[in-house]
XYZ file of C-alpha atoms in Angstrom:
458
model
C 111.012 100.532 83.932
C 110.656 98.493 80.936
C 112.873 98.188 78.354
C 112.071 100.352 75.077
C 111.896 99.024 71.304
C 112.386 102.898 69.941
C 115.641 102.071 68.043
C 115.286 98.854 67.112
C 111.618 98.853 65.214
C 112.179 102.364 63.242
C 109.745 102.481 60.705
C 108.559 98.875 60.997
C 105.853 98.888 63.914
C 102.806 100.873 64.142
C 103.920 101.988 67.368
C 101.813 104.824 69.570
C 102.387 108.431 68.564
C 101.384 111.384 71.102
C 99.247 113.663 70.367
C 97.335 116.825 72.111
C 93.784 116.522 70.524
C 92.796 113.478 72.660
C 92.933 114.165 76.587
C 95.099 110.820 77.253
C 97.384 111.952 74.414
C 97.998 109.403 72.250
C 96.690 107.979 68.562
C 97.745 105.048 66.885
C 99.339 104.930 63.109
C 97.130 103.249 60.122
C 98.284 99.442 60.759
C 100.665 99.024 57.565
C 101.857 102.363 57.571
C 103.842 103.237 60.420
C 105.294 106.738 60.995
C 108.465 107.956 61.363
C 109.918 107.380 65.081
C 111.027 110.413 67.076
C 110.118 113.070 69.575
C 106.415 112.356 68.861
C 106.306 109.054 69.372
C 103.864 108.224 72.822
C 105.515 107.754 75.653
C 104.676 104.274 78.406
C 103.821 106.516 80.940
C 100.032 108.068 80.809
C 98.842 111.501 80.414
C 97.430 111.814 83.558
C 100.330 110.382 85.646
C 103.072 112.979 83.641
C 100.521 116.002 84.418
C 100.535 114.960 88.135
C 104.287 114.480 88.253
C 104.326 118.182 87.029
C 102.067 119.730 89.249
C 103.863 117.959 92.170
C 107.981 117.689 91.564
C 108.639 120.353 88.963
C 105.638 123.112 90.132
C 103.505 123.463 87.213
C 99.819 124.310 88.244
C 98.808 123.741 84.738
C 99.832 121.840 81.853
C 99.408 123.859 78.384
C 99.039 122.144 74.771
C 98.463 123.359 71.242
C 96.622 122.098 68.257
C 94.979 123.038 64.962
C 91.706 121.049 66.041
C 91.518 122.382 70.126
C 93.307 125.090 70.098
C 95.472 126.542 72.939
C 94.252 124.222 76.175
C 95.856 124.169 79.973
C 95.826 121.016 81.764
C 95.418 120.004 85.317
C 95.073 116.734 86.936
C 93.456 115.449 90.515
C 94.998 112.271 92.133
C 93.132 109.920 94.574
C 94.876 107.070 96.193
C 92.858 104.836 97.248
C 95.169 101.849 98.312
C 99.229 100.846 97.560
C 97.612 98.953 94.497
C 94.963 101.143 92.981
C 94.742 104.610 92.508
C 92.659 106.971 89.733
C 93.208 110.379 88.982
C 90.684 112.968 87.724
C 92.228 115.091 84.591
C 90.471 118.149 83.352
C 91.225 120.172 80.148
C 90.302 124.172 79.925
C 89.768 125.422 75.685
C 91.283 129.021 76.338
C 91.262 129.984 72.878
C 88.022 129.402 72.718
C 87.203 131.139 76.130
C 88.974 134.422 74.493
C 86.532 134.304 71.912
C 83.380 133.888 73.696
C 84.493 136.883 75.500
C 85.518 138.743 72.088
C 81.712 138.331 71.024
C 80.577 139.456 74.379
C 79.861 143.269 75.006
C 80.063 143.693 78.413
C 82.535 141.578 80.198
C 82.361 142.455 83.519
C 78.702 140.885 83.544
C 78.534 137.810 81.259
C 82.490 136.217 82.274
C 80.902 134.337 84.888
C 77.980 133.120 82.540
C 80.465 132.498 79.608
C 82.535 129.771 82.263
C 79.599 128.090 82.297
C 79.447 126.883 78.809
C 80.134 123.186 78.384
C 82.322 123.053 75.061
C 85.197 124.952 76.922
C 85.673 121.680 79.256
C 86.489 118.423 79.004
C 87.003 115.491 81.777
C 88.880 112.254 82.124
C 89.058 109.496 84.867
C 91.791 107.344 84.758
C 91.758 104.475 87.288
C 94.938 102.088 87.392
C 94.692 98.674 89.036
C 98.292 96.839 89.989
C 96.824 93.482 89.989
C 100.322 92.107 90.803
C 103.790 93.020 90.191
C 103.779 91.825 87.379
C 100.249 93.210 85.660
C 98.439 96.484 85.391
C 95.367 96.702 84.479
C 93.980 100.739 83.470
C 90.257 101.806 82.186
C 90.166 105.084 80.783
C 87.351 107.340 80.367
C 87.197 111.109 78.473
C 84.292 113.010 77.801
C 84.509 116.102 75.816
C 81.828 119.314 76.114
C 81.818 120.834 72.980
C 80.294 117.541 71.180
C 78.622 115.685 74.282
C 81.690 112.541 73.086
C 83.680 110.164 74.921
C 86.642 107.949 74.563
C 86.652 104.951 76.316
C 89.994 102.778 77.112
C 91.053 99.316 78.784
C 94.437 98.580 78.843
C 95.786 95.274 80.571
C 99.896 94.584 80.617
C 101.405 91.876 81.929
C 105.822 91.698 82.097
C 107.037 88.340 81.287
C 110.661 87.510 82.332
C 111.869 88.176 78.592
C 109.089 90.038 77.051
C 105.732 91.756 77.444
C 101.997 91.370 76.829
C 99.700 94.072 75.917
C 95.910 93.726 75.872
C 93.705 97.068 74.596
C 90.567 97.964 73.842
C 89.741 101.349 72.448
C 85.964 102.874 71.640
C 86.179 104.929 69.263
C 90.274 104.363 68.291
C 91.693 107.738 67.380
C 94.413 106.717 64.319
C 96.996 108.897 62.085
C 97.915 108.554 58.446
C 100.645 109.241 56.889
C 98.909 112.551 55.699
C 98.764 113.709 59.444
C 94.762 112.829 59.000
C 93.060 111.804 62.077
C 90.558 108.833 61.499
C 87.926 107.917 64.301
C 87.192 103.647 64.313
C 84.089 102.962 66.782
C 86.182 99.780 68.419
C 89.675 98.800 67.941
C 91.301 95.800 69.554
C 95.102 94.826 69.795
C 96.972 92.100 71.780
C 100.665 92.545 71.545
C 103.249 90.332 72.340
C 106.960 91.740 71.589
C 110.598 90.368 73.380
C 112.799 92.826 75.477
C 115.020 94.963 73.639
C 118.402 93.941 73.884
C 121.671 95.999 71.705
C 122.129 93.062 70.196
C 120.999 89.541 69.171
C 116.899 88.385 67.691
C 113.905 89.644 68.745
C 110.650 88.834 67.860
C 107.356 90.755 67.814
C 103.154 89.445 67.046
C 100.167 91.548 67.434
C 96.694 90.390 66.450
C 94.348 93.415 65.290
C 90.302 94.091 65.091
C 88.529 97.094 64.366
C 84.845 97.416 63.731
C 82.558 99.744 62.514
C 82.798 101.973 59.539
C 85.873 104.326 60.321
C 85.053 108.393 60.183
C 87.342 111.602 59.914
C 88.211 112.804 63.437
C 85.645 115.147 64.952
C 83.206 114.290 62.981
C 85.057 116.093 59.719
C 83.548 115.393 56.367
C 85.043 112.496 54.879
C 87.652 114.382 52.322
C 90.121 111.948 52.116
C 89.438 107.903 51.322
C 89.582 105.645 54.304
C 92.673 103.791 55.113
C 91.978 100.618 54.268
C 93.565 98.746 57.402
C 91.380 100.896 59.436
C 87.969 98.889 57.167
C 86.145 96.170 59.565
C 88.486 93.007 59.994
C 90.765 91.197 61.786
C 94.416 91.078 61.123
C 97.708 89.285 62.194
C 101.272 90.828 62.170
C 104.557 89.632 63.394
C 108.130 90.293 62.498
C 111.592 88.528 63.306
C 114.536 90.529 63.293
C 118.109 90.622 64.076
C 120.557 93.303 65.505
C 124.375 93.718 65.557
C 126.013 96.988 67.664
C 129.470 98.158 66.427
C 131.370 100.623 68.636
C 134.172 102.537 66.644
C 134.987 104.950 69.008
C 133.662 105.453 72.689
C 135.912 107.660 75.209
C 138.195 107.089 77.818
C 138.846 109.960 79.551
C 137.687 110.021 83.048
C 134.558 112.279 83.584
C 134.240 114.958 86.069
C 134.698 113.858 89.646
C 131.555 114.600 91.851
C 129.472 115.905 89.426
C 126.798 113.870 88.412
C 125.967 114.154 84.772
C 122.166 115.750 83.674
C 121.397 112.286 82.061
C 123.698 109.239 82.346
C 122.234 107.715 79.088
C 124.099 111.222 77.176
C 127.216 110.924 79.603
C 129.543 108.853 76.815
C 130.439 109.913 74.206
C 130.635 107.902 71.454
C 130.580 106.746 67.886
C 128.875 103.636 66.667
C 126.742 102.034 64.399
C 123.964 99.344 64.593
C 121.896 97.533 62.025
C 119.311 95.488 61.721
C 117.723 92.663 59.344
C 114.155 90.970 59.270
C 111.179 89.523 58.050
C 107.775 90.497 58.658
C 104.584 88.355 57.827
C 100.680 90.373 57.488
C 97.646 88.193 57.559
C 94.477 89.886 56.669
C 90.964 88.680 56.986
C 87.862 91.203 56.521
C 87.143 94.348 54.368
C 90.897 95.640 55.801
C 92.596 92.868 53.396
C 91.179 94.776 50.009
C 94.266 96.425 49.774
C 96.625 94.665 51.722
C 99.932 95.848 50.446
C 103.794 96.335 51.477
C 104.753 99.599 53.545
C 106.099 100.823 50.444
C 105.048 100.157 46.932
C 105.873 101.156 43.281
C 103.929 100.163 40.342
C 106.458 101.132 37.703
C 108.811 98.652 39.345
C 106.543 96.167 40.060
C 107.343 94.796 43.275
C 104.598 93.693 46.120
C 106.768 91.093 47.932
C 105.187 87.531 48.332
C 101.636 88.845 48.381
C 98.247 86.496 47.973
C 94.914 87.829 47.962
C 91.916 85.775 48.310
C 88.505 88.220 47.035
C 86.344 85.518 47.493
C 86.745 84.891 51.160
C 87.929 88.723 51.876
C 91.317 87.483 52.861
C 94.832 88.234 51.829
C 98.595 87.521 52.760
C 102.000 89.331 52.790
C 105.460 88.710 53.725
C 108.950 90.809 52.993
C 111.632 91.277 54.517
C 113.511 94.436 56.120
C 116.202 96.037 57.049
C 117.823 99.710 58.952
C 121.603 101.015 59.259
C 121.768 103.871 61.844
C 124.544 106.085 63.134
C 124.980 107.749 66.132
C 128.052 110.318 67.189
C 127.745 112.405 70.634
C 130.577 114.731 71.656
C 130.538 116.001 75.881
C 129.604 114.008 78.981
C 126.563 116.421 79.412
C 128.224 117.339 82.710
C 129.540 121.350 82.040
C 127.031 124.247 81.756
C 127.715 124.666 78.462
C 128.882 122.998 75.138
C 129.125 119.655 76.631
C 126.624 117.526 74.299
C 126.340 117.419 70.694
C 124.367 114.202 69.594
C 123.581 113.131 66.006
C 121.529 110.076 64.957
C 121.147 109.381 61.321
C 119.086 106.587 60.464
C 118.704 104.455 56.951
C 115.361 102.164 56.539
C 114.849 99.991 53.840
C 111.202 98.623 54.501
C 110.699 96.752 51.772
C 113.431 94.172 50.699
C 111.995 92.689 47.629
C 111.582 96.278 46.206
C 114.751 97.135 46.983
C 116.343 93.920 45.168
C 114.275 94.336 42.366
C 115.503 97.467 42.104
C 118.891 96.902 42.190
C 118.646 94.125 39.452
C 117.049 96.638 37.304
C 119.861 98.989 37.677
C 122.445 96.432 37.262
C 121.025 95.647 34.363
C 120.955 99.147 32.816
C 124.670 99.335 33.611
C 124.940 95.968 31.931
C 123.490 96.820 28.793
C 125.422 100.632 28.641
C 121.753 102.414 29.161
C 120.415 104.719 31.320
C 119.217 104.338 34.505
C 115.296 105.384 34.840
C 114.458 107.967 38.143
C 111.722 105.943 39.014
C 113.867 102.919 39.516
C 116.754 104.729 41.385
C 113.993 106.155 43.711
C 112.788 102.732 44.326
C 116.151 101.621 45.833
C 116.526 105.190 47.974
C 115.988 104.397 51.532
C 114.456 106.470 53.860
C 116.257 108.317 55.974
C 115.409 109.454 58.923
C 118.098 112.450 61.123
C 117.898 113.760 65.090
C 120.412 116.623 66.242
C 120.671 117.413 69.669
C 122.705 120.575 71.177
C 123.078 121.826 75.088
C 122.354 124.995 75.867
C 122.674 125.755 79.394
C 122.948 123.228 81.744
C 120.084 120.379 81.645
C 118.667 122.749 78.884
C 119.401 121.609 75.028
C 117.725 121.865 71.583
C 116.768 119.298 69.501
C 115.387 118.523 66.165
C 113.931 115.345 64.453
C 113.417 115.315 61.345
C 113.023 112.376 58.438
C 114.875 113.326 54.839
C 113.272 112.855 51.467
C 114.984 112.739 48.384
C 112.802 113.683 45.339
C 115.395 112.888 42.159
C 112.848 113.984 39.776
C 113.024 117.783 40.829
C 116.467 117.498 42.190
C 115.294 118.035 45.534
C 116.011 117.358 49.239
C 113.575 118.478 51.795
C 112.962 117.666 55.712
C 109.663 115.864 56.303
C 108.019 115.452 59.476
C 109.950 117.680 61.510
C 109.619 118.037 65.162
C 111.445 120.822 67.381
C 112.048 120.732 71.036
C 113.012 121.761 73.887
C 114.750 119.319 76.611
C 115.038 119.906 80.470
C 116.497 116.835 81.840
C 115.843 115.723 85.615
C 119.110 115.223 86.822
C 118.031 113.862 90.331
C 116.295 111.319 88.339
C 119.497 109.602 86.362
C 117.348 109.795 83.316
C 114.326 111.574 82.782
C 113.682 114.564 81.028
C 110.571 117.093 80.397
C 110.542 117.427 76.472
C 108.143 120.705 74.681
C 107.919 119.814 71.765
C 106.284 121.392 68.352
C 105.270 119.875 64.929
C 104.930 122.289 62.227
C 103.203 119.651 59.987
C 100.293 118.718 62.276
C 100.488 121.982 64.447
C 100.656 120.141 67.695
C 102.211 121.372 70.643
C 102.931 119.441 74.176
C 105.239 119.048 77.073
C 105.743 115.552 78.188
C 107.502 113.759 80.906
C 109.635 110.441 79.435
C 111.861 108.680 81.337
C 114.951 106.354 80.402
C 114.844 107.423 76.843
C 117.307 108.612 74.395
């Protein structure tokens, strides 16, 4: 299994989110503003393969989902092996919420169920084939079509494993993308290569992705444009990469000998623990197309005027920006996750600072207001808040626990602190399986429920 980035990139990579109104069950953030890491975030293993793993280890003949945009769906996937090295699988998506009222409008069920099956926009079909050219490199084309508009989603992914880090080639027509507004924007052809080094707890790691879209980006199913386009999501091509380093500082991590012959429900939750970990970097944004208009840092302030080292060239569409970063996280977990009940209690509290030159400037400003015996301005005491960013996770029976992610804003103008981007779920880990866990989870912002498999992930 490779070796996950989760921790370590925060709120600094657009990295996949998962999400229920796509049958593969995943969207992409708006390049340049990332989302908040957590039980959303997509999972490496695809949609089709976690449905099939249901249906054949834990006994689920169907999958179910939730979202504003589809509704209540159930899920079921069809595998066909056709060698060691190649195998596709046949997915296929039932609208029962829409069903129900087909039926509501319907005066006699007994005689028009049958014909109401047969309409197309209740269905919708994917074929997923996966090619394992060697050990080393997968290669997976992805195909959904969807009845109720006569759409499709086409997908070629191609990952190869280098001895320290990993290559990701993908092509996606149309790319289904986020905002930070939980909008879904449609782009008719998206291309990323991504190159990133292993994860390690500590030490530099490096990460470059070159990205392409074209065509002129659309609300998601076809929605009236209400909101302006995202300008990284505009025709161009753009270059990202970031440097960063990471230290690991254990304060407290137990001794005490663990239960003897009794495996724990997840070994990566069987010590507890407190430490710490931070991390520092710099990351560089090259834009060249209609996407560099507004080529700006991941978070900006005009009262403080701050944009890092930023050039924009209007004449040749092209623009520049570095900055540096940085994140402080904590993490505390009482039990072994071993005992029925009350053995784990987990909390993760997380500090990002994504933009250093706004944060320095910032902090000059202040120090300069204490200098001079005045008053500190909101705005500018915002500026130097860092976002924070909090997971809780309790047992409650067995390989059952509870857990919450939520980021924390801190709005000093109305004296206010309030949860953003909350996510609530329900864990069942696969003890068998050292660590892998089915997670249903629900977001009350974007009304999106799922159950997932993930595996080797804390």
């Amino acid at each position: 299994m490779k070796k996950l980035r989760w921790a370590m990139e925060g709120d600094f990579w657009e990295l996949d989110v998962s999400t229920p109104r796509t049958l593969d069950g995943t969207a992409r953030p708006v390049p340049a503003n990332p989302l908040p890491l957590g039980l959303s975030r997509g999972t490496t293993i695809s949609r089709p393969k976690q449905i099939d793993f249901f249906q054949r280890f834990m006994f689920l003949p169907f999958i179910p989902s939730f979202s504003a945009q589809s509704n209540f769906t159930l899920q079921r996937v069809l595998t066909i092996p056709f060698s060691e090295n190649w195998f596709a699988t046949l997915l296929g998506q039932f609208n029962v919420s829409n069903f129900a009222q087909l039926v509501k409008k319907t005066e006699d069920f007994k005689s028009t169920w049958m014909q109401t099956l047969r309409d197309k926009s209740l269905y919708a079909l994917g074929f997923s084939s996966e090619f394992l050219l060697t050990c080393d490199d997968t290669l997976l084309v992805n195909i959904d079509g969807y009845g109720h508009n006569s759409s499709s989603r086409k997908k070629a992914v191609f990952h190869h494993q280098f001895p320290n880090h990993n290559l990701t080639v993908e092509a996606v027509w149309p790319g289904l993308f986020v905002d930070e507004s939980s909008n879904y924007w449609d782009v008719p052809f998206s291309m990323a290569v991504d190159l990133a080094s292993l994860a390690s707890d500590s030490g530099l790691s490096y990460h470059f992705t070159m990205h392409h879209n074209a065509g002129s980006p659309n609300q998601f199913e076809g929605h009236e444009n209400a909101f302006a386009v995202p300008a990284p999501l505009l025709p161009g091509l753009s270059f990202k990469s970031a440097f960063s380093y990471k230290k690991n500082i254990n304060f407290w991590r137990s001794t005490a000998q663990k239960l003897k012959m009794v495996q724990p429900y997840d070994i990566f939750l069987s010590n507890p623990h407190v430490s710490a970990s931070g991390i520092i970097g710099a990351a560089v944004t090259t834009s060249v197309g209609d996407n560099s208009v507004k080529l700006k840092p991941q978070v900006e302030d005009d009262s403080i005027g701050v944009r890092g080292f930023h050039l924009h060239a209007p004449s040749i569409k092209s623009a520049f920006l570095a900055d540096i970063f940085a994140s402080v996280a904590l993490t505390a977990q009482h039990g072994t996750f071993q005992r029925l009940f009350s053995d784990l209690t987990r909390f993760h509290a997380r500090l990002d600072f994504p933009s250093g030159s706004k944060f320095l400037s910032g902090a000059t400003r202040l120090a300069q207001d204490f200098i001079n015996s005045q008053q500190p301005n909101l705005e500018t005491v915002q500026a130097v808040c860092p976002k924070a960013f909090v997971s809780v996770q309790q047992q409650i029976a067995g390989p059952f626990s509870f857990r919450v992610d939520s980021g924390v804003e801190l709005d000093l103008k109305n004296r206010d602190i309030r949860a953003n981007d909350s996510v609530f779920a329900i864990e069942y880990a696969l003890q068998v399986l050292g660590s892998a866990k089915a997670v249903a989870w629900y977001s009350p912002k974007q009304k999106e429920f799922m159950i997932e498999l993930r595996f080797f992930e804390t």
